[in-house]
């Protein structure tokens, strides 16, 4: 191969990566976040594939939640750029729905289930817009998809962990976004809720939406997801589950803990 | 009950109600954000602010006092943030350190400076002088529509009413983002809400209520009203809107009942002198909280 050809190949690869990023529902470049001295995530490049379900997995403290939060500007990164379908995030907020960790909020807050779901319509309602029947219908429809219509007027403190997670998902569904970003959607939920949530997420994917979720149960990754990102402060590997979810890559991401992880997936939760 | 009531009791009661409601309104959100101590902090740091303003200007006119108080409040907020971040100290502890230190500094400053000619002392800072805010120009209920009499209203009343208006307008306008970011800040930020400036605005609005109230009623009422009515209201309902409505009702009740009890209560039991209205109003708000804690329908969560 001549020198000139190498240049051509490189240019082509760069152009292709650029094109993938532009088409991607969520692409981050060189994303770095630090709490104090040590980086939580370092120079993360990630191009989420449109219409796929992608899992982010990695050991405790790998920066999985941090990556999601920084990608959505929930926390300020030290460096890095984020694009949504090739546009800056700020202009594309309506296309993204975020489901934070259930444990990140105070469930004693004085509010009802339906009011939480209506929060998903904030960008439509604005500061003072009236909640009309179409908004209520949208919220009830979202609750219906997660099997929670009977709980609409319940105080949120009365819900079980699984029901709380369903309400959080319903709030995101009410946003009717193109990209769903979920932080540990299966953490501490019952088996029925896990089945219900995965059914909703697969339905989203099958209707052309993109799903990106932090996930801690290695055993279910191949069943639930199309793509996987192995993260340990940096991206260890990313791509289709069949190519990337290998013994070697997992060893690289989890280090010595992998053997434990294979015996008991719960021990690497987080 | 007529001319005498309008002249001697109406304005202090109205001022008390305005103060109580203006503090209770933002108190609801501060309490739910676990920042209730902020109200406490602001009302204490006001003291060194007004003492410094007095030393610089030599007067106790409203303008310099408010500026000094506001400056101290801003300084305190900055100091609290600095201690929290640099020292990695939990925010409640950081507030405790800052406001007690600044209040103590204010007391020392006050002792060392000559304030004998003006009405400025530690007791005033704590209890205010609600009883003295009377309306001498009033001759009866008719004075409420008499322009000359209205001109003689104690200046604290329109000032407090304005502060209540500002607080109320802020809460009403930003109700939705305030509720959203108080419940789930991460989600709110994901929607593109600027939760940082919003939280700061809430603190500033709380400071406006505390600073405006300080001169009329002292810091005891302010501290009580930021916390007691919202905390009692939380036990009456599981909905935010209802909680805020209950807290306004409780705040107003505490002001009215407290003022009446302070003025006439001692006479009813045969004592001769009345007691501090500010102290009694704060006490009544505490009693309301205690009753709500014993008998409120939503004392335990999830019920």
Coordinates of C-alpha atoms in Angstrom, one line a residue, chain B:
Chain B
X1 CA -63.2 47.0 69.5
X2 CA -63.3 49.8 67.0
X3 CA -61.3 52.9 66.9
X4 CA -58.9 51.6 69.4
X5 CA -58.5 48.3 67.6
X6 CA -57.8 49.9 64.3
X7 CA -55.3 52.4 65.7
X8 CA -53.4 50.0 68.0
X9 CA -53.9 46.4 66.8
X10 CA -54.8 46.3 63.2
X11 CA -51.5 47.3 61.7
X12 CA -49.3 45.1 63.9
X13 CA -51.6 42.1 63.1
X14 CA -51.5 42.9 59.3
X15 CA -47.7 43.3 59.4
X16 CA -47.5 40.0 61.4
X17 CA -49.6 38.2 58.8
X18 CA -47.6 39.6 55.9
X19 CA -44.3 38.6 57.5
X20 CA -45.6 35.1 58.4
X21 CA -47.0 34.3 55.0
X22 CA -44.0 35.8 53.1
X23 CA -41.6 33.5 55.1
X24 CA -43.9 30.4 55.1
X25 CA -44.3 30.5 51.2
X26 CA -40.6 29.9 50.3
X27 CA -40.2 27.9 53.5
X28 CA -42.3 25.1 51.8
X29 CA -39.7 24.6 49.1
X30 CA -36.7 25.1 51.4
X31 CA -38.1 22.4 53.7
X32 CA -38.7 20.0 50.9
X33 CA -35.2 20.7 49.6
X34 CA -33.8 20.0 53.1
X35 CA -32.5 23.6 53.1
X36 CA -34.7 24.9 55.9
X37 CA -31.7 26.2 57.8
X38 CA -31.2 28.7 55.1
X39 CA -34.0 30.9 56.5
X40 CA -32.5 30.6 59.9
X41 CA -29.1 31.6 58.5
X42 CA -30.3 34.6 56.6
X43 CA -32.3 36.0 59.5
X44 CA -29.2 35.8 61.8
X45 CA -26.7 37.3 59.4
X46 CA -28.9 40.3 58.9
X47 CA -27.7 41.7 62.2
X48 CA -24.1 42.3 61.3
X49 CA -25.3 43.7 58.0
X50 CA -27.4 46.4 59.6
X51 CA -24.9 47.2 62.2
X52 CA -22.2 47.8 59.6
X53 CA -24.7 49.8 57.5
X54 CA -25.4 51.9 60.6
X55 CA -21.7 52.4 61.4
X56 CA -21.1 53.5 57.8
X57 CA -24.0 55.9 57.4
X58 CA -24.8 56.9 61.0
X59 CA -28.6 56.5 60.4
X60 CA -31.1 53.7 60.8
X61 CA -33.0 54.7 57.7
X62 CA -34.6 51.9 55.7
X63 CA -32.5 52.1 52.6
X64 CA -29.0 51.6 54.1
X65 CA -30.4 49.0 56.5
X66 CA -31.9 46.9 53.7
X67 CA -28.7 47.3 51.7
X68 CA -26.5 46.2 54.6
X69 CA -28.8 43.3 55.4
X70 CA -28.8 42.2 51.8
X71 CA -25.1 42.5 51.5
X72 CA -24.6 40.4 54.6
X73 CA -27.0 37.8 53.2
X74 CA -25.1 37.5 50.0
X75 CA -21.8 37.3 51.8
X76 CA -23.2 34.5 54.0
X77 CA -24.4 32.5 51.0
X78 CA -21.0 32.8 49.4
X79 CA -19.2 31.9 52.7
X80 CA -21.5 28.8 53.1
X81 CA -20.8 27.6 49.6
X82 CA -17.1 28.2 50.0
X83 CA -16.9 26.3 53.2
X84 CA -19.1 23.5 51.8
X85 CA -17.0 23.1 48.7
X86 CA -13.5 23.8 50.0
X87 CA -13.9 22.2 53.3
X88 CA -16.1 19.3 52.0
X89 CA -18.4 20.0 54.9
X90 CA -22.1 19.1 54.8
X91 CA -24.2 22.2 54.0
X92 CA -26.2 22.2 57.3
X93 CA -23.0 22.3 59.3
X94 CA -21.5 25.0 56.9
X95 CA -24.6 27.1 57.5
X96 CA -24.5 26.6 61.2
X97 CA -20.9 27.8 61.3
X98 CA -21.5 30.9 59.1
X99 CA -24.6 32.2 60.7
X100 CA -23.6 31.8 64.3
X101 CA -20.2 33.4 63.6
X102 CA -21.7 36.3 61.7
X103 CA -24.5 36.8 64.3
X104 CA -21.9 36.8 67.1
X105 CA -19.8 39.2 65.1
X106 CA -22.8 41.5 64.8
X107 CA -23.4 41.3 68.6
X108 CA -19.8 42.3 69.3
X109 CA -19.9 45.1 66.8
X110 CA -23.1 46.4 68.3
X111 CA -21.6 46.4 71.8
X112 CA -18.5 48.2 70.8
X113 CA -20.3 51.0 68.8
X114 CA -22.4 53.8 70.1
X115 CA -26.0 53.1 69.3
X116 CA -27.5 54.7 72.3
X117 CA -29.1 57.4 70.2
X118 CA -30.9 55.0 67.9
X119 CA -33.2 52.0 68.3
X120 CA -30.7 49.3 67.6
X121 CA -29.9 46.5 70.1
X122 CA -29.7 42.8 70.3
X123 CA -33.1 42.4 71.8
X124 CA -34.6 44.4 69.0
X125 CA -32.8 42.2 66.5
X126 CA -34.3 39.1 68.1
X127 CA -37.9 40.2 68.9
X128 CA -38.4 43.3 66.8
X129 CA -41.0 45.8 68.0
X130 CA -44.2 44.7 66.4
X131 CA -46.3 46.3 69.2
X132 CA -45.0 49.7 68.5
X133 CA -46.0 49.7 64.8
X134 CA -49.3 51.4 65.6
X135 CA -51.4 53.7 63.4
X136 CA -51.9 56.9 65.4
X137 CA -53.7 58.7 62.5
X138 CA -56.5 56.1 62.6
X139 CA -59.8 57.1 64.2
X140 CA -61.8 54.0 63.3
X141 CA -62.5 51.6 60.4
X142 CA -63.3 54.7 58.2
X143 CA -59.6 55.6 58.2
X144 CA -59.0 52.7 55.8
X145 CA -60.5 54.9 53.1
X146 CA -59.1 58.2 54.4
X147 CA -56.1 59.3 52.4
X148 CA -54.6 61.5 55.1
X149 CA -54.9 58.8 57.7
X150 CA -53.5 56.2 55.3
X151 CA -50.5 58.5 54.8
X152 CA -49.7 57.9 58.5
X153 CA -49.6 54.1 58.2
X154 CA -46.4 52.7 59.7
X155 CA -44.0 52.3 56.7
X156 CA -43.4 48.7 57.7
X157 CA -46.9 47.7 56.5
X158 CA -46.5 48.7 52.8
X159 CA -42.9 47.5 52.8
X160 CA -43.9 44.0 54.1
X161 CA -46.9 43.9 51.8
X162 CA -44.6 44.6 48.9
X163 CA -42.2 41.8 50.0
X164 CA -45.1 39.4 50.3
X165 CA -46.2 40.4 46.8
X166 CA -42.7 39.8 45.4
X167 CA -42.4 36.4 47.1
X168 CA -45.9 35.4 46.1
X169 CA -45.4 36.4 42.5
X170 CA -42.1 34.5 42.3
X171 CA -43.6 31.3 43.7
X172 CA -46.7 31.6 41.4
X173 CA -44.7 32.3 38.3
X174 CA -42.0 29.6 38.8
X175 CA -44.3 27.0 40.6
X176 CA -43.8 24.3 38.0
X177 CA -40.0 24.4 37.7
X178 CA -39.7 24.9 41.4
X179 CA -41.8 21.8 42.1
X180 CA -40.0 19.8 39.4
X181 CA -36.5 20.7 40.5
X182 CA -37.3 20.2 44.1
X183 CA -38.6 16.7 43.5
X184 CA -36.1 15.5 40.9
X185 CA -33.2 17.9 40.1
X186 CA -31.6 15.4 37.7
X187 CA -34.7 15.1 35.6
X188 CA -35.2 18.8 35.6
X189 CA -31.7 19.4 34.3
X190 CA -32.3 16.7 31.7
X191 CA -35.3 18.9 30.5
X192 CA -32.9 21.8 30.1
X193 CA -34.0 23.7 33.2
X194 CA -31.4 25.8 34.8
X195 CA -31.7 24.5 38.3
X196 CA -28.7 26.3 39.7
X197 CA -30.0 29.9 39.1
X198 CA -33.5 28.8 40.1
X199 CA -32.3 27.5 43.5
X200 CA -30.3 30.7 44.0
X201 CA -33.4 32.7 43.1
X202 CA -35.4 30.8 45.7
X203 CA -32.7 31.7 48.3
X204 CA -32.7 35.4 47.2
X205 CA -36.5 35.6 47.5
X206 CA -36.3 34.0 50.9
X207 CA -33.7 36.6 51.8
X208 CA -36.0 39.4 50.6
X209 CA -38.7 38.1 53.0
X210 CA -36.3 37.7 55.9
X211 CA -34.6 41.1 55.4
X212 CA -37.9 43.0 55.0
X213 CA -39.3 41.2 58.0
X214 CA -36.3 41.7 60.2
X215 CA -36.8 45.4 61.1
X216 CA -40.4 45.0 62.0
X217 CA -40.5 41.7 63.8
X218 CA -37.0 40.5 64.5
X219 CA -35.5 37.2 63.6
X220 CA -37.5 34.9 66.0
X221 CA -40.7 35.1 63.9
X222 CA -38.7 34.8 60.6
X223 CA -37.0 31.6 61.8
X224 CA -40.2 30.1 63.1
X225 CA -42.3 30.9 60.0
X226 CA -39.8 29.5 57.5
X227 CA -40.1 26.1 59.2
X228 CA -43.2 25.6 61.4
X229 CA -46.1 26.4 59.1
X230 CA -44.7 24.3 56.1
X231 CA -43.7 21.4 58.4
X232 CA -47.2 21.4 60.0
X233 CA -48.8 21.7 56.5
X234 CA -46.9 18.7 55.2
X235 CA -48.7 16.6 57.8
X236 CA -52.1 17.8 56.6
X237 CA -51.9 16.7 52.9
X238 CA -49.9 14.7 50.3
X239 CA -50.2 17.3 47.6
X240 CA -47.8 20.2 47.1
X241 CA -50.4 22.8 46.2
X242 CA -52.5 21.9 49.3
X243 CA -49.4 22.0 51.5
X244 CA -48.6 25.5 50.4
X245 CA -52.2 26.6 51.0
X246 CA -52.3 25.0 54.5
X247 CA -48.9 26.7 55.3
X248 CA -50.3 30.1 54.5
X249 CA -53.4 29.5 56.6
X250 CA -51.2 28.3 59.5
X251 CA -48.9 31.2 59.2
X252 CA -51.7 33.8 59.2
X253 CA -53.4 32.0 62.1
X254 CA -50.2 32.0 64.2
X255 CA -49.8 35.8 63.6
X256 CA -53.3 36.7 64.5
X257 CA -53.7 34.3 67.5
X258 CA -50.2 35.0 68.7
X259 CA -50.6 38.8 68.6
X260 CA -54.0 38.7 70.4
X261 CA -52.7 36.3 73.1
X262 CA -49.6 38.4 73.7
X263 CA -51.6 41.5 74.1
X264 CA -54.6 40.2 76.1
X265 CA -53.6 36.8 77.3
X266 CA -51.7 38.0 80.4
X267 CA -54.7 40.2 81.3
X268 CA -57.1 37.2 81.1
X269 CA -55.0 35.3 83.6
X270 CA -54.7 38.3 85.9
X271 CA -51.2 39.4 85.0
X272 CA -50.7 43.1 84.4
X273 CA -48.2 43.4 81.5
X274 CA -48.5 42.0 78.0
X275 CA -45.7 39.7 76.6
X276 CA -43.6 40.0 73.4
X277 CA -45.9 39.6 70.4
X278 CA -43.0 38.2 68.3
X279 CA -42.3 35.6 70.9
X280 CA -45.9 34.6 71.2
X281 CA -46.5 34.4 67.5
X282 CA -43.5 32.0 67.2
X283 CA -44.7 30.0 70.1
X284 CA -48.2 29.6 68.6
X285 CA -46.6 28.5 65.3
X286 CA -44.7 25.9 67.3
X287 CA -48.0 24.7 69.0
X288 CA -49.7 24.4 65.6
X289 CA -46.8 22.2 64.5
X290 CA -47.1 20.1 67.6
X291 CA -50.8 19.6 67.1
X292 CA -50.3 18.7 63.4
X293 CA -47.6 16.2 64.5
X294 CA -50.0 14.6 66.9
X295 CA -53.3 14.8 65.0
X296 CA -52.5 15.6 61.3
X297 CA -53.9 13.1 58.8
X298 CA -50.7 12.5 57.0
X299 CA -48.1 12.2 59.8
X300 CA -46.7 8.9 58.5
X301 CA -45.7 8.8 54.9
X302 CA -47.6 6.7 52.4
X303 CA -50.9 7.2 54.2

